[in-house]
PDB file of C-alpha atoms in Angstrom:
ATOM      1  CA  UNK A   1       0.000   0.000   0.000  1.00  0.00           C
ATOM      2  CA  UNK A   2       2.764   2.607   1.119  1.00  0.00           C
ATOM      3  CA  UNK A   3       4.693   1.798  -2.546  1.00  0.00           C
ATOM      4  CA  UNK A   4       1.113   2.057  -4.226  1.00  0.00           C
ATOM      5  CA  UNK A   5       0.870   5.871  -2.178  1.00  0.00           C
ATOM      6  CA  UNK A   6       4.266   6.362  -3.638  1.00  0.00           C
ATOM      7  CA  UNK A   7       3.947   5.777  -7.009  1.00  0.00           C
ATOM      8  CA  UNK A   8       0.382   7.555  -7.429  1.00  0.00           C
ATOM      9  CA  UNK A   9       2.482  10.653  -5.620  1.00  0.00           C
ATOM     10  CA  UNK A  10       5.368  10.795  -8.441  1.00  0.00           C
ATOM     11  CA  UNK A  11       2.836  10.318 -11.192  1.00  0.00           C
ATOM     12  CA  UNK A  12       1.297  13.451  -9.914  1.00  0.00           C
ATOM     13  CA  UNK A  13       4.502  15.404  -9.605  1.00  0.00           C
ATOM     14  CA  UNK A  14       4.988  14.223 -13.177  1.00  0.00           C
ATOM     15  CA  UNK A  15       1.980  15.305 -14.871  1.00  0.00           C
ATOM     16  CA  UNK A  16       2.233  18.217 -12.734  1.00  0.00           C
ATOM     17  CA  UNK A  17       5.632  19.481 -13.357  1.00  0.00           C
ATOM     18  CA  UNK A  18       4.835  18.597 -17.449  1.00  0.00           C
ATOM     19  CA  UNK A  19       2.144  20.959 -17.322  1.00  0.00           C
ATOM     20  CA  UNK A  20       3.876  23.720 -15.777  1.00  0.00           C
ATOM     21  CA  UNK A  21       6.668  23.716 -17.943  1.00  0.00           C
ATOM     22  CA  UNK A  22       4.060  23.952 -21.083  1.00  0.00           C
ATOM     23  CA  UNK A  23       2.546  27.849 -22.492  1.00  0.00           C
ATOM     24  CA  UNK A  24      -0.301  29.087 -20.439  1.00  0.00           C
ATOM     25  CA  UNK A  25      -1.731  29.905 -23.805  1.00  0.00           C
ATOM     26  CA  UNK A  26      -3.026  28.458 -26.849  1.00  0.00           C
ATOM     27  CA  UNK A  27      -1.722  30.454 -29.830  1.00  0.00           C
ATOM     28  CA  UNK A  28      -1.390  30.166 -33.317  1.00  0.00           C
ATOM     29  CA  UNK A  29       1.572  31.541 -35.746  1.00  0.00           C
ATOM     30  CA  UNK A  30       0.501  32.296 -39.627  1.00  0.00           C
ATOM     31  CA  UNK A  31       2.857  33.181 -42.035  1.00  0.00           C
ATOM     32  CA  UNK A  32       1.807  33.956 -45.274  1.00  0.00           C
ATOM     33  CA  UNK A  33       3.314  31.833 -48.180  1.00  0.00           C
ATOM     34  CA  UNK A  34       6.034  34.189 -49.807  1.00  0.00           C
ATOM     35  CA  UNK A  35       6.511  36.455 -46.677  1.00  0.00           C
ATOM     36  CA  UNK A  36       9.968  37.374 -45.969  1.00  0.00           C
ATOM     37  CA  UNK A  37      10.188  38.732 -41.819  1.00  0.00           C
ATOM     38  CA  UNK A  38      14.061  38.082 -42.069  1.00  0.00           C
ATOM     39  CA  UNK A  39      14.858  41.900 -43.468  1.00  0.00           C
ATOM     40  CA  UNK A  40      12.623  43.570 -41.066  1.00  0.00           C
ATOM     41  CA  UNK A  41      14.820  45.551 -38.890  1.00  0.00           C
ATOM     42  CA  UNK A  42      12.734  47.532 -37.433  1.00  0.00           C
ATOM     43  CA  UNK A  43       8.990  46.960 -36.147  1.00  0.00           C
ATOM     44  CA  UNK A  44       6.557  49.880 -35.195  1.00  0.00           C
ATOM     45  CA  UNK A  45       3.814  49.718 -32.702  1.00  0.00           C
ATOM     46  CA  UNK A  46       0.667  50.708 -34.158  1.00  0.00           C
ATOM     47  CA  UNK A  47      -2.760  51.829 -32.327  1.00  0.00           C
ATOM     48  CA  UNK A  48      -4.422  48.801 -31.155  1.00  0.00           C
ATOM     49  CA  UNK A  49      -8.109  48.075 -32.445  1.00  0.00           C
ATOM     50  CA  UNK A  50      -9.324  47.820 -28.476  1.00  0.00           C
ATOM     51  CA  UNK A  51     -12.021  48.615 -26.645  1.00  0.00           C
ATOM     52  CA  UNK A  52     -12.462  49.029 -23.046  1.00  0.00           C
ATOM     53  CA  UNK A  53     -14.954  46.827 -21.457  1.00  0.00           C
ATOM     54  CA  UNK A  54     -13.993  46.408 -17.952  1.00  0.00           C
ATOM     55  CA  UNK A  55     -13.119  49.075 -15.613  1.00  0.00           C
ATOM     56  CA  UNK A  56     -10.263  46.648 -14.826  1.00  0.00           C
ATOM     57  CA  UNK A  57      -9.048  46.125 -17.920  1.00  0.00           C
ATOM     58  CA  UNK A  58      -6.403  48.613 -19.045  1.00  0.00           C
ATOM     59  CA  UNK A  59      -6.940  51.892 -21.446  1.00  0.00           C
ATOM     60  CA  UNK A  60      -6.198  52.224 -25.092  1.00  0.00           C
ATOM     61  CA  UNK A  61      -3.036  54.181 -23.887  1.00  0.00           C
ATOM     62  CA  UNK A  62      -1.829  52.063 -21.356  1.00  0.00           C
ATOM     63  CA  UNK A  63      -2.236  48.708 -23.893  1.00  0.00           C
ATOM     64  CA  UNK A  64      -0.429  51.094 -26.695  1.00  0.00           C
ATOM     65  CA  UNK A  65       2.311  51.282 -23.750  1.00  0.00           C
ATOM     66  CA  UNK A  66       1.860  47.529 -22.580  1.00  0.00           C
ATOM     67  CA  UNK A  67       2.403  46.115 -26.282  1.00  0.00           C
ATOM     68  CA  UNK A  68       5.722  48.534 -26.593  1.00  0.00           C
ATOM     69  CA  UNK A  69       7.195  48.019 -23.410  1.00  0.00           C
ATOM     70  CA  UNK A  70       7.224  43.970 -23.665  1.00  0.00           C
ATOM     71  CA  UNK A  71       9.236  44.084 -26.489  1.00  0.00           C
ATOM     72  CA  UNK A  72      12.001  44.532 -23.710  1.00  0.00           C
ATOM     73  CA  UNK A  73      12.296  40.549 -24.197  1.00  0.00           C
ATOM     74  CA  UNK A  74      13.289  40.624 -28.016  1.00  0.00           C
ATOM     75  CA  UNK A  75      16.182  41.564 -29.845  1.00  0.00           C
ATOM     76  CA  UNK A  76      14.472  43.090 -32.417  1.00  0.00           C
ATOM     77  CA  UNK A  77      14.536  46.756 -32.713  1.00  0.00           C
ATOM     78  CA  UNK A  78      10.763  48.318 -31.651  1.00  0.00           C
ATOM     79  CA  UNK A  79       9.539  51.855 -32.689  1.00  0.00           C
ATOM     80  CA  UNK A  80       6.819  53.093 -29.651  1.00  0.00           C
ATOM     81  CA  UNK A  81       3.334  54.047 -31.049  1.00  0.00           C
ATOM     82  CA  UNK A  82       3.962  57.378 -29.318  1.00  0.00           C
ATOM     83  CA  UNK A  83       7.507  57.943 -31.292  1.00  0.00           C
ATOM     84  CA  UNK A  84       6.063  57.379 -34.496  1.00  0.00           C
ATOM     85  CA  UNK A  85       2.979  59.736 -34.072  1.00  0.00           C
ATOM     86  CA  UNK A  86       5.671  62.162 -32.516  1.00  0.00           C
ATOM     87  CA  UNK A  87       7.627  61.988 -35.982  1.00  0.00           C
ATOM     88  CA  UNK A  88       4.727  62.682 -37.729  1.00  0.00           C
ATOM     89  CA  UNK A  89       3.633  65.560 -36.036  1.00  0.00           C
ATOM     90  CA  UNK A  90       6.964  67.381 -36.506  1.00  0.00           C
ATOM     91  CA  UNK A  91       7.315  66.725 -39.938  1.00  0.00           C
ATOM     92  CA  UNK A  92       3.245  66.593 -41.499  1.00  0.00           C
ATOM     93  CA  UNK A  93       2.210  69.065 -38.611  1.00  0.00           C
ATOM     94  CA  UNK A  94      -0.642  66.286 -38.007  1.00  0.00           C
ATOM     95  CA  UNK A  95      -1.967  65.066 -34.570  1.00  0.00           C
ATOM     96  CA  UNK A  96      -2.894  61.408 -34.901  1.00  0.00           C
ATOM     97  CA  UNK A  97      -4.358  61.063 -30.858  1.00  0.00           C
ATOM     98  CA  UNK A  98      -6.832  63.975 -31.993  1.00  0.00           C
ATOM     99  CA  UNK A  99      -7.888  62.553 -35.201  1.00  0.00           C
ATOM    100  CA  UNK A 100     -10.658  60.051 -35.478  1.00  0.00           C
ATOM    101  CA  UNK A 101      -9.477  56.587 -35.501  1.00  0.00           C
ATOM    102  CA  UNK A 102      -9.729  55.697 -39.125  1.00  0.00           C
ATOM    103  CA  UNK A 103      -7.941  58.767 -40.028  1.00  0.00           C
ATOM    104  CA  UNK A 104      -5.172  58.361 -37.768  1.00  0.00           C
ATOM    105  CA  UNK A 105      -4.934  54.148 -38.942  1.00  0.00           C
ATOM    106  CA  UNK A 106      -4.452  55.763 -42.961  1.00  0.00           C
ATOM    107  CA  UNK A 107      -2.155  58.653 -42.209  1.00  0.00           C
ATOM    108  CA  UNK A 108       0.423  56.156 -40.178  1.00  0.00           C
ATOM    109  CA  UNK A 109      -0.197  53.685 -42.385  1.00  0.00           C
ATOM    110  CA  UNK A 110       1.164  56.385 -45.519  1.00  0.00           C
ATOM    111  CA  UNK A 111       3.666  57.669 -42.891  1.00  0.00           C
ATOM    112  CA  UNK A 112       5.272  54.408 -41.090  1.00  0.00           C
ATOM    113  CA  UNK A 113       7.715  53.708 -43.903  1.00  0.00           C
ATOM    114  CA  UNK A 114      10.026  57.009 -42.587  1.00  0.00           C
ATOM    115  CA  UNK A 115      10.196  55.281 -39.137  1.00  0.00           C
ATOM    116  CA  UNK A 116      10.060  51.059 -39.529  1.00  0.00           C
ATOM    117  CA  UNK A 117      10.493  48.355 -42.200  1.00  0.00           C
ATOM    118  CA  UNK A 118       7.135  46.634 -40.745  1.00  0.00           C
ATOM    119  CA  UNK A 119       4.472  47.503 -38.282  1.00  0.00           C
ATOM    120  CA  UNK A 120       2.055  45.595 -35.981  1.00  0.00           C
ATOM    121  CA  UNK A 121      -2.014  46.120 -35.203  1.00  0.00           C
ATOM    122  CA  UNK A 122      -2.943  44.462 -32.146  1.00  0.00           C
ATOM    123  CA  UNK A 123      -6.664  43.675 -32.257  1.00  0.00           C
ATOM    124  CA  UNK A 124      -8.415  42.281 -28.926  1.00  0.00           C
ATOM    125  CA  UNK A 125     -11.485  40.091 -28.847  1.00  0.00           C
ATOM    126  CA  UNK A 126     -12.691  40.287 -25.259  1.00  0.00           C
ATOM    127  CA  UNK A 127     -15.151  37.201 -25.552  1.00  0.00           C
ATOM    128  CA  UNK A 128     -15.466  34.707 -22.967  1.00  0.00           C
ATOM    129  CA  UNK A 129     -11.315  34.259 -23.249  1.00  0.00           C
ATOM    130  CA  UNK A 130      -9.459  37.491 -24.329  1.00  0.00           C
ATOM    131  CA  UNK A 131      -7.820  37.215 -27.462  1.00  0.00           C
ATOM    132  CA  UNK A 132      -5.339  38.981 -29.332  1.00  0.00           C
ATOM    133  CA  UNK A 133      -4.149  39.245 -32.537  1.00  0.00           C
ATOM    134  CA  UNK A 134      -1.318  40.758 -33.573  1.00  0.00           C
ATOM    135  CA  UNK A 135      -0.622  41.397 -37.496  1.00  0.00           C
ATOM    136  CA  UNK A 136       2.601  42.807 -38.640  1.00  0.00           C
ATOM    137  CA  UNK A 137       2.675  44.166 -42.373  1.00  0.00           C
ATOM    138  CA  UNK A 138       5.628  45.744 -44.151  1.00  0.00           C
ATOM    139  CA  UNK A 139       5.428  49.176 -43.979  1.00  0.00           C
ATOM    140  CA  UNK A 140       4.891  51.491 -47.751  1.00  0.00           C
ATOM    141  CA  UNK A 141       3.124  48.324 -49.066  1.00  0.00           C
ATOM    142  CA  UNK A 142       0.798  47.354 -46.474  1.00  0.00           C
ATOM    143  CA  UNK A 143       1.365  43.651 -46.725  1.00  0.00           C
ATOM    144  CA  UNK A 144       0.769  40.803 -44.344  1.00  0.00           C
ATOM    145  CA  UNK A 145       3.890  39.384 -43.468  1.00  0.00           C
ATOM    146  CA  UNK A 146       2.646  37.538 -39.897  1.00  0.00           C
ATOM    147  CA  UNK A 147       0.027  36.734 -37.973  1.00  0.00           C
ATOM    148  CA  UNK A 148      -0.376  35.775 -34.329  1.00  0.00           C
ATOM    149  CA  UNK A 149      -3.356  35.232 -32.524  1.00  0.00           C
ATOM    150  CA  UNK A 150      -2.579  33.735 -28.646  1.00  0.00           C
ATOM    151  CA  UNK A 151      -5.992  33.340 -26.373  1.00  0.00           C
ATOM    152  CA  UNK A 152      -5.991  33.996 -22.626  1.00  0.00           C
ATOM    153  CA  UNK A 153      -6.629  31.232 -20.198  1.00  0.00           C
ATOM    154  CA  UNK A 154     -11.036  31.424 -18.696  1.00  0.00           C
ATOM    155  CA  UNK A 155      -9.067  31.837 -15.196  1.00  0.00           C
ATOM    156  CA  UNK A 156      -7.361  35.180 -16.650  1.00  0.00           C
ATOM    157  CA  UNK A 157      -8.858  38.270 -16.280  1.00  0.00           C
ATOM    158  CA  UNK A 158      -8.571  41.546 -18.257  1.00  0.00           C
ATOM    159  CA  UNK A 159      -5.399  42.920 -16.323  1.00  0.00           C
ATOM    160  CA  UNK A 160      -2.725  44.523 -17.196  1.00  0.00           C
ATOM    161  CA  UNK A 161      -0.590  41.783 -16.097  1.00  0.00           C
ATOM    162  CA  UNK A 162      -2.356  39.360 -18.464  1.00  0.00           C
ATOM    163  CA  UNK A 163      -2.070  41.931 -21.708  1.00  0.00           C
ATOM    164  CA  UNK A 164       1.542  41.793 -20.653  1.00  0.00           C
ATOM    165  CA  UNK A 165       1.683  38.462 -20.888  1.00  0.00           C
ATOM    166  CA  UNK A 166       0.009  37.752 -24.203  1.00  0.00           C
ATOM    167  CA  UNK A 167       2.110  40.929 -25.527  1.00  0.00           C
ATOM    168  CA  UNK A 168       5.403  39.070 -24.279  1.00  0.00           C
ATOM    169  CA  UNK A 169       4.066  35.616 -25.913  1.00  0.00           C
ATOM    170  CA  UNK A 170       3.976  37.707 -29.529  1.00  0.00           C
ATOM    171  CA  UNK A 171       7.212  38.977 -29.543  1.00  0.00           C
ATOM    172  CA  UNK A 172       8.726  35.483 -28.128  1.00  0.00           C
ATOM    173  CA  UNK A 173       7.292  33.539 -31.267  1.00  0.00           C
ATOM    174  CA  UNK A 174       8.083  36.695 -33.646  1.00  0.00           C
ATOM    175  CA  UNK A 175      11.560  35.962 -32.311  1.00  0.00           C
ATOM    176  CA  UNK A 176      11.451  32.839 -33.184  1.00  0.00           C
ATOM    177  CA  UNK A 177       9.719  32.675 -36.188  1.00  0.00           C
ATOM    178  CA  UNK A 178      12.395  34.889 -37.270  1.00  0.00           C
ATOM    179  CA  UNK A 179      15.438  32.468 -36.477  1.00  0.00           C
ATOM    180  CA  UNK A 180      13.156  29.693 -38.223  1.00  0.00           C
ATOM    181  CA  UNK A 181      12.753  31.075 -41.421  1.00  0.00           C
ATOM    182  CA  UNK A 182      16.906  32.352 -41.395  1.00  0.00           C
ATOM    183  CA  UNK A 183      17.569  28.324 -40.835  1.00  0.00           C
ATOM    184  CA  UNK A 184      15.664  27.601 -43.796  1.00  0.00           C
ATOM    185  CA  UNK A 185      17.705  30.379 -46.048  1.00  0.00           C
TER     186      UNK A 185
END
């Protein structure tokens, strides 16, 4: 009996130390047939498609900030939302954060070129399981290079902490999709 207690203990230690070492998060990586993310140098953050629906959950701003600042975990070379509409206010004399949303999606799209090789929309689903998806298209052409859509856990609510997390997760398989596709050069 004590060896049956045992071995029922160290199964459970097993299966519990499998599924800890396993992502929180289901995700999914698309990369369009043709698209080359090996010569993108640099990647700006674009205004995510977001809406508020929790007092909890973070701002617009704040996720345009959360999205930027977990890049920290990436070699790859970010450009901040807030840079990029910067640049274009000193040189167009145009203020994107006053301008309606559409308007201020086409005039960085037509000005993103001067500051990145590609750029990334962040759109978040908050269903029953927050999801994002992140799209990154080359910047002058506006074409889809990547997709990544990674789904929060029930459990998870809409924190900041949890955007983080799902931000990090992006740029961890952009990372790696990038060293993937250079191995197959």
């Amino acid at each position: 009996m004590k060896r049956f207690v045992q071995m029922v203990l160290a199964l459970c230690l097993t299966l519990l130390a499998a599924q800890a070492g396993a992502s929180p998060y289901s995700d999914k990586v698309t990369l369009p047939e043709g698209a080359v993310i090996t010569n993108v140098n640099r990647l700006a953050v674009g205004a995510p498609l977001y809406v508020q629906v929790e007092d909890t959950s973070p701002s617009l701003e704040i996720l345009t900030q959360i999205v930027s600042d977990a890049s920290r975990i990436t070699r790859a070379n970010i450009v901040p939302y807030d840079m990029v509409v910067k640049g274009i206010q000193e040189s167009k004399g145009v203020d994107l954060k006053t301008l309606p949303r559409r308007d201020a999606a086409k005039i960085f799209k037509e000005n993103v070129a001067d500051y990145a090789d590609a750029y990334i929309i962040l759109t978040v689903a908050n269903n029953s399981r927050t999801t994002f998806f992140f799209d990154v298209y080359r910047s002058g052409s506006n074409d889809l290079l990547y997709t990544y859509e990674v789904r929060a856990n029930k459990s998870d609510g809409n924190t900041v902490a949890t955007f983080s997390s799902l931000s990090e997760q992006f740029y961890k398989n952009w990372q790696r999709s990038v060293e993937e596709q250079n191995k197959g050069k």
